[in-house]
């Protein structure tokens, strides 16, 4: 009976992406730390230059170069990998890498630090958005009850995996417990929190003959429910499955952009080279690449 007392505890199933999520979050933390260090190098260098008015100018230059190594080198490595890959998903990094290398050779270390810093700030926002979507899916999984109390014909109760439930079987749902599977109330009455499915903030009163749904929560009464849908066929399971599948969807516009990038990078490089030759000013080529 100890397991029955724990029926209200939700379980989180391990996702195949869980380790990836952990790595992504760790990567995000590292990128934030690197950005802070690079900004510190930039700030200290600018303050040093302002105070000492050009004296010991090697000091701020070293600080700027350190910030470039922290923020710029990873971009260059990503760009090199992008060049040798068949797809051009790293097109932005390729152009930016060329720009920051040109900045270094042009001895403009402040710009060589700022360009990758801005690029990585964009990546931070993008990655945080992606992880936020995954956190939503994980949060929904926590709401899905994975066990149920099976009511046998002789009145005995036993805890089983919700996936093992068959149509027509009866389960007991205690106050405060999540509803693991969809069914019809055959006895008892209660209020059910259905906002996870309907968005309705007010609890829904159910009694004999009323439908209840997986992913919702029984609030205040003991009810017995006859199973009408198997675990994988519930609306809540389908919603989770659709959300997971949506992460891997590649829309037609994305594929068009990928093909476009194959022409865009050489075009951008040609324009930048032409601007540098005509104006004899490398900074104009850098501006075009950025």
PDB file of N, CA, C and O in Angstrom, residues 240-279:
ATOM      1  N   UNK A 240       1.942  15.858 -26.610  1.00  0.00           N
ATOM      2  CA  UNK A 240       3.384  15.741 -26.359  1.00  0.00           C
ATOM      3  C   UNK A 240       4.119  15.212 -27.577  1.00  0.00           C
ATOM      4  O   UNK A 240       5.208  15.692 -27.924  1.00  0.00           O
ATOM      5  N   UNK A 241       3.522  14.218 -28.244  1.00  0.00           N
ATOM      6  CA  UNK A 241       4.156  13.626 -29.414  1.00  0.00           C
ATOM      7  C   UNK A 241       4.271  14.655 -30.536  1.00  0.00           C
ATOM      8  O   UNK A 241       5.304  14.751 -31.221  1.00  0.00           O
ATOM      9  N   UNK A 242       3.248  15.457 -30.733  1.00  0.00           N
ATOM     10  CA  UNK A 242       3.278  16.493 -31.772  1.00  0.00           C
ATOM     11  C   UNK A 242       4.323  17.558 -31.456  1.00  0.00           C
ATOM     12  O   UNK A 242       5.023  18.038 -32.357  1.00  0.00           O
ATOM     13  N   UNK A 243       4.434  17.931 -30.178  1.00  0.00           N
ATOM     14  CA  UNK A 243       5.432  18.930 -29.791  1.00  0.00           C
ATOM     15  C   UNK A 243       6.845  18.421 -30.045  1.00  0.00           C
ATOM     16  O   UNK A 243       7.712  19.162 -30.524  1.00  0.00           O
ATOM     17  N   UNK A 244       7.077  17.147 -29.716  1.00  0.00           N
ATOM     18  CA  UNK A 244       8.401  16.570 -29.944  1.00  0.00           C
ATOM     19  C   UNK A 244       8.718  16.469 -31.428  1.00  0.00           C
ATOM     20  O   UNK A 244       9.838  16.764 -31.861  1.00  0.00           O
ATOM     21  N   UNK A 245       7.727  16.071 -32.220  1.00  0.00           N
ATOM     22  CA  UNK A 245       7.946  15.948 -33.665  1.00  0.00           C
ATOM     23  C   UNK A 245       8.174  17.308 -34.304  1.00  0.00           C
ATOM     24  O   UNK A 245       8.915  17.433 -35.287  1.00  0.00           O
ATOM     25  N   UNK A 246       7.536  18.347 -33.762  1.00  0.00           N
ATOM     26  CA  UNK A 246       7.647  19.674 -34.369  1.00  0.00           C
ATOM     27  C   UNK A 246       9.067  20.218 -34.303  1.00  0.00           C
ATOM     28  O   UNK A 246       9.456  21.061 -35.109  1.00  0.00           O
ATOM     29  N   UNK A 247       9.879  19.739 -33.321  1.00  0.00           N
ATOM     30  CA  UNK A 247      11.253  20.225 -33.213  1.00  0.00           C
ATOM     31  C   UNK A 247      12.110  19.821 -34.402  1.00  0.00           C
ATOM     32  O   UNK A 247      13.092  20.467 -34.724  1.00  0.00           O
ATOM     33  N   UNK A 248      11.736  18.723 -35.062  1.00  0.00           N
ATOM     34  CA  UNK A 248      12.546  18.246 -36.173  1.00  0.00           C
ATOM     35  C   UNK A 248      12.020  18.624 -37.540  1.00  0.00           C
ATOM     36  O   UNK A 248      12.548  18.182 -38.555  1.00  0.00           O
ATOM     37  N   UNK A 249      10.972  19.446 -37.568  1.00  0.00           N
ATOM     38  CA  UNK A 249      10.372  19.823 -38.858  1.00  0.00           C
ATOM     39  C   UNK A 249      11.276  20.808 -39.593  1.00  0.00           C
ATOM     40  O   UNK A 249      11.770  21.773 -39.022  1.00  0.00           O
ATOM     41  N   UNK A 250      11.511  20.563 -40.845  1.00  0.00           N
ATOM     42  CA  UNK A 250      12.265  21.479 -41.699  1.00  0.00           C
ATOM     43  C   UNK A 250      11.308  22.071 -42.728  1.00  0.00           C
ATOM     44  O   UNK A 250      10.840  21.384 -43.626  1.00  0.00           O
ATOM     45  N   UNK A 251      10.991  23.349 -42.550  1.00  0.00           N
ATOM     46  CA  UNK A 251      10.022  23.972 -43.451  1.00  0.00           C
ATOM     47  C   UNK A 251      10.653  24.234 -44.813  1.00  0.00           C
ATOM     48  O   UNK A 251      11.875  24.380 -44.928  1.00  0.00           O
ATOM     49  N   UNK A 252       9.839  24.301 -45.892  1.00  0.00           N
ATOM     50  CA  UNK A 252      10.388  24.518 -47.243  1.00  0.00           C
ATOM     51  C   UNK A 252      11.246  25.770 -47.348  1.00  0.00           C
ATOM     52  O   UNK A 252      12.258  25.780 -48.039  1.00  0.00           O
ATOM     53  N   UNK A 253      10.856  26.845 -46.615  1.00  0.00           N
ATOM     54  CA  UNK A 253      11.622  28.085 -46.692  1.00  0.00           C
ATOM     55  C   UNK A 253      13.055  27.881 -46.207  1.00  0.00           C
ATOM     56  O   UNK A 253      13.994  28.481 -46.713  1.00  0.00           O
ATOM     57  N   UNK A 254      13.229  27.008 -45.204  1.00  0.00           N
ATOM     58  CA  UNK A 254      14.568  26.728 -44.694  1.00  0.00           C
ATOM     59  C   UNK A 254      15.426  26.060 -45.753  1.00  0.00           C
ATOM     60  O   UNK A 254      16.609  26.382 -45.918  1.00  0.00           O
ATOM     61  N   UNK A 255      14.843  25.111 -46.481  1.00  0.00           N
ATOM     62  CA  UNK A 255      15.601  24.420 -47.518  1.00  0.00           C
ATOM     63  C   UNK A 255      15.977  25.379 -48.652  1.00  0.00           C
ATOM     64  O   UNK A 255      17.060  25.274 -49.233  1.00  0.00           O
ATOM     65  N   UNK A 256      15.101  26.316 -48.967  1.00  0.00           N
ATOM     66  CA  UNK A 256      15.396  27.310 -50.002  1.00  0.00           C
ATOM     67  C   UNK A 256      16.570  28.182 -49.572  1.00  0.00           C
ATOM     68  O   UNK A 256      17.479  28.479 -50.356  1.00  0.00           O
ATOM     69  N   UNK A 257      16.557  28.603 -48.294  1.00  0.00           N
ATOM     70  CA  UNK A 257      17.638  29.433 -47.772  1.00  0.00           C
ATOM     71  C   UNK A 257      18.959  28.686 -47.814  1.00  0.00           C
ATOM     72  O   UNK A 257      20.006  29.256 -48.149  1.00  0.00           O
ATOM     73  N   UNK A 258      18.938  27.394 -47.493  1.00  0.00           N
ATOM     74  CA  UNK A 258      20.173  26.598 -47.546  1.00  0.00           C
ATOM     75  C   UNK A 258      20.771  26.601 -48.949  1.00  0.00           C
ATOM     76  O   UNK A 258      21.986  26.718 -49.122  1.00  0.00           O
ATOM     77  N   UNK A 259      19.911  26.449 -49.959  1.00  0.00           N
ATOM     78  CA  UNK A 259      20.417  26.475 -51.347  1.00  0.00           C
ATOM     79  C   UNK A 259      20.923  27.868 -51.713  1.00  0.00           C
ATOM     80  O   UNK A 259      21.933  28.014 -52.409  1.00  0.00           O
ATOM     81  N   UNK A 260      20.228  28.891 -51.220  1.00  0.00           N
ATOM     82  CA  UNK A 260      20.615  30.264 -51.514  1.00  0.00           C
ATOM     83  C   UNK A 260      21.999  30.585 -50.949  1.00  0.00           C
ATOM     84  O   UNK A 260      22.789  31.304 -51.569  1.00  0.00           O
ATOM     85  N   UNK A 261      22.306  30.029 -49.762  1.00  0.00           N
ATOM     86  CA  UNK A 261      23.574  30.326 -49.110  1.00  0.00           C
ATOM     87  C   UNK A 261      24.774  29.862 -49.933  1.00  0.00           C
ATOM     88  O   UNK A 261      25.864  30.427 -49.836  1.00  0.00           O
ATOM     89  N   UNK A 262      24.590  28.813 -50.726  1.00  0.00           N
ATOM     90  CA  UNK A 262      25.687  28.316 -51.560  1.00  0.00           C
ATOM     91  C   UNK A 262      26.159  29.387 -52.546  1.00  0.00           C
ATOM     92  O   UNK A 262      27.327  29.407 -52.949  1.00  0.00           O
ATOM     93  N   UNK A 263      25.249  30.282 -52.941  1.00  0.00           N
ATOM     94  CA  UNK A 263      25.607  31.370 -53.856  1.00  0.00           C
ATOM     95  C   UNK A 263      25.921  32.659 -53.087  1.00  0.00           C
ATOM     96  O   UNK A 263      26.685  33.496 -53.555  1.00  0.00           O
ATOM     97  N   UNK A 264      25.308  32.787 -51.906  1.00  0.00           N
ATOM     98  CA  UNK A 264      25.434  34.042 -51.177  1.00  0.00           C
ATOM     99  C   UNK A 264      26.845  34.279 -50.653  1.00  0.00           C
ATOM    100  O   UNK A 264      27.366  35.390 -50.748  1.00  0.00           O
ATOM    101  N   UNK A 265      27.478  33.242 -50.113  1.00  0.00           N
ATOM    102  CA  UNK A 265      28.811  33.419 -49.526  1.00  0.00           C
ATOM    103  C   UNK A 265      29.838  33.860 -50.569  1.00  0.00           C
ATOM    104  O   UNK A 265      30.542  34.861 -50.371  1.00  0.00           O
ATOM    105  N   UNK A 266      29.954  33.168 -51.721  1.00  0.00           N
ATOM    106  CA  UNK A 266      30.910  33.653 -52.737  1.00  0.00           C
ATOM    107  C   UNK A 266      30.573  35.065 -53.211  1.00  0.00           C
ATOM    108  O   UNK A 266      31.479  35.877 -53.463  1.00  0.00           O
ATOM    109  N   UNK A 267      29.269  35.356 -53.348  1.00  0.00           N
ATOM    110  CA  UNK A 267      28.854  36.692 -53.781  1.00  0.00           C
ATOM    111  C   UNK A 267      29.303  37.746 -52.777  1.00  0.00           C
ATOM    112  O   UNK A 267      29.865  38.790 -53.149  1.00  0.00           O
ATOM    113  N   UNK A 268      29.083  37.490 -51.486  1.00  0.00           N
ATOM    114  CA  UNK A 268      29.464  38.454 -50.454  1.00  0.00           C
ATOM    115  C   UNK A 268      30.979  38.653 -50.415  1.00  0.00           C
ATOM    116  O   UNK A 268      31.473  39.781 -50.274  1.00  0.00           O
ATOM    117  N   UNK A 269      31.715  37.556 -50.566  1.00  0.00           N
ATOM    118  CA  UNK A 269      33.179  37.659 -50.566  1.00  0.00           C
ATOM    119  C   UNK A 269      33.684  38.456 -51.770  1.00  0.00           C
ATOM    120  O   UNK A 269      34.621  39.253 -51.657  1.00  0.00           O
ATOM    121  N   UNK A 270      33.048  38.231 -52.909  1.00  0.00           N
ATOM    122  CA  UNK A 270      33.453  38.957 -54.123  1.00  0.00           C
ATOM    123  C   UNK A 270      33.190  40.454 -53.972  1.00  0.00           C
ATOM    124  O   UNK A 270      34.035  41.290 -54.338  1.00  0.00           O
ATOM    125  N   UNK A 271      32.026  40.815 -53.448  1.00  0.00           N
ATOM    126  CA  UNK A 271      31.694  42.232 -53.240  1.00  0.00           C
ATOM    127  C   UNK A 271      32.669  42.869 -52.249  1.00  0.00           C
ATOM    128  O   UNK A 271      33.143  43.999 -52.451  1.00  0.00           O
ATOM    129  N   UNK A 272      32.961  42.156 -51.145  1.00  0.00           N
ATOM    130  CA  UNK A 272      33.886  42.689 -50.139  1.00  0.00           C
ATOM    131  C   UNK A 272      35.273  42.887 -50.735  1.00  0.00           C
ATOM    132  O   UNK A 272      35.927  43.908 -50.500  1.00  0.00           O
ATOM    133  N   UNK A 273      35.747  41.910 -51.523  1.00  0.00           N
ATOM    134  CA  UNK A 273      37.060  42.031 -52.154  1.00  0.00           C
ATOM    135  C   UNK A 273      37.085  43.198 -53.130  1.00  0.00           C
ATOM    136  O   UNK A 273      38.064  43.967 -53.195  1.00  0.00           O
ATOM    137  N   UNK A 274      35.999  43.340 -53.909  1.00  0.00           N
ATOM    138  CA  UNK A 274      35.915  44.452 -54.848  1.00  0.00           C
ATOM    139  C   UNK A 274      35.938  45.793 -54.136  1.00  0.00           C
ATOM    140  O   UNK A 274      36.625  46.735 -54.577  1.00  0.00           O
ATOM    141  N   UNK A 275      35.227  45.902 -53.012  1.00  0.00           N
ATOM    142  CA  UNK A 275      35.221  47.154 -52.252  1.00  0.00           C
ATOM    143  C   UNK A 275      36.602  47.476 -51.706  1.00  0.00           C
ATOM    144  O   UNK A 275      37.032  48.641 -51.707  1.00  0.00           O
ATOM    145  N   UNK A 276      37.310  46.445 -51.244  1.00  0.00           N
ATOM    146  CA  UNK A 276      38.656  46.670 -50.705  1.00  0.00           C
ATOM    147  C   UNK A 276      39.622  47.127 -51.794  1.00  0.00           C
ATOM    148  O   UNK A 276      40.454  48.009 -51.566  1.00  0.00           O
ATOM    149  N   UNK A 277      39.500  46.543 -52.995  1.00  0.00           N
ATOM    150  CA  UNK A 277      40.397  46.914 -54.097  1.00  0.00           C
ATOM    151  C   UNK A 277      40.120  48.320 -54.590  1.00  0.00           C
ATOM    152  O   UNK A 277      41.043  49.106 -54.844  1.00  0.00           O
ATOM    153  N   UNK A 278      38.842  48.653 -54.750  1.00  0.00           N
ATOM    154  CA  UNK A 278      38.477  49.967 -55.298  1.00  0.00           C
ATOM    155  C   UNK A 278      38.796  51.085 -54.316  1.00  0.00           C
ATOM    156  O   UNK A 278      39.328  52.140 -54.691  1.00  0.00           O
ATOM    157  N   UNK A 279      38.474  50.856 -53.025  1.00  0.00           N
ATOM    158  CA  UNK A 279      38.640  51.927 -52.038  1.00  0.00           C
ATOM    159  C   UNK A 279      39.990  51.890 -51.334  1.00  0.00           C
ATOM    160  O   UNK A 279      40.347  52.859 -50.655  1.00  0.00           O
TER     161      UNK A 279
END
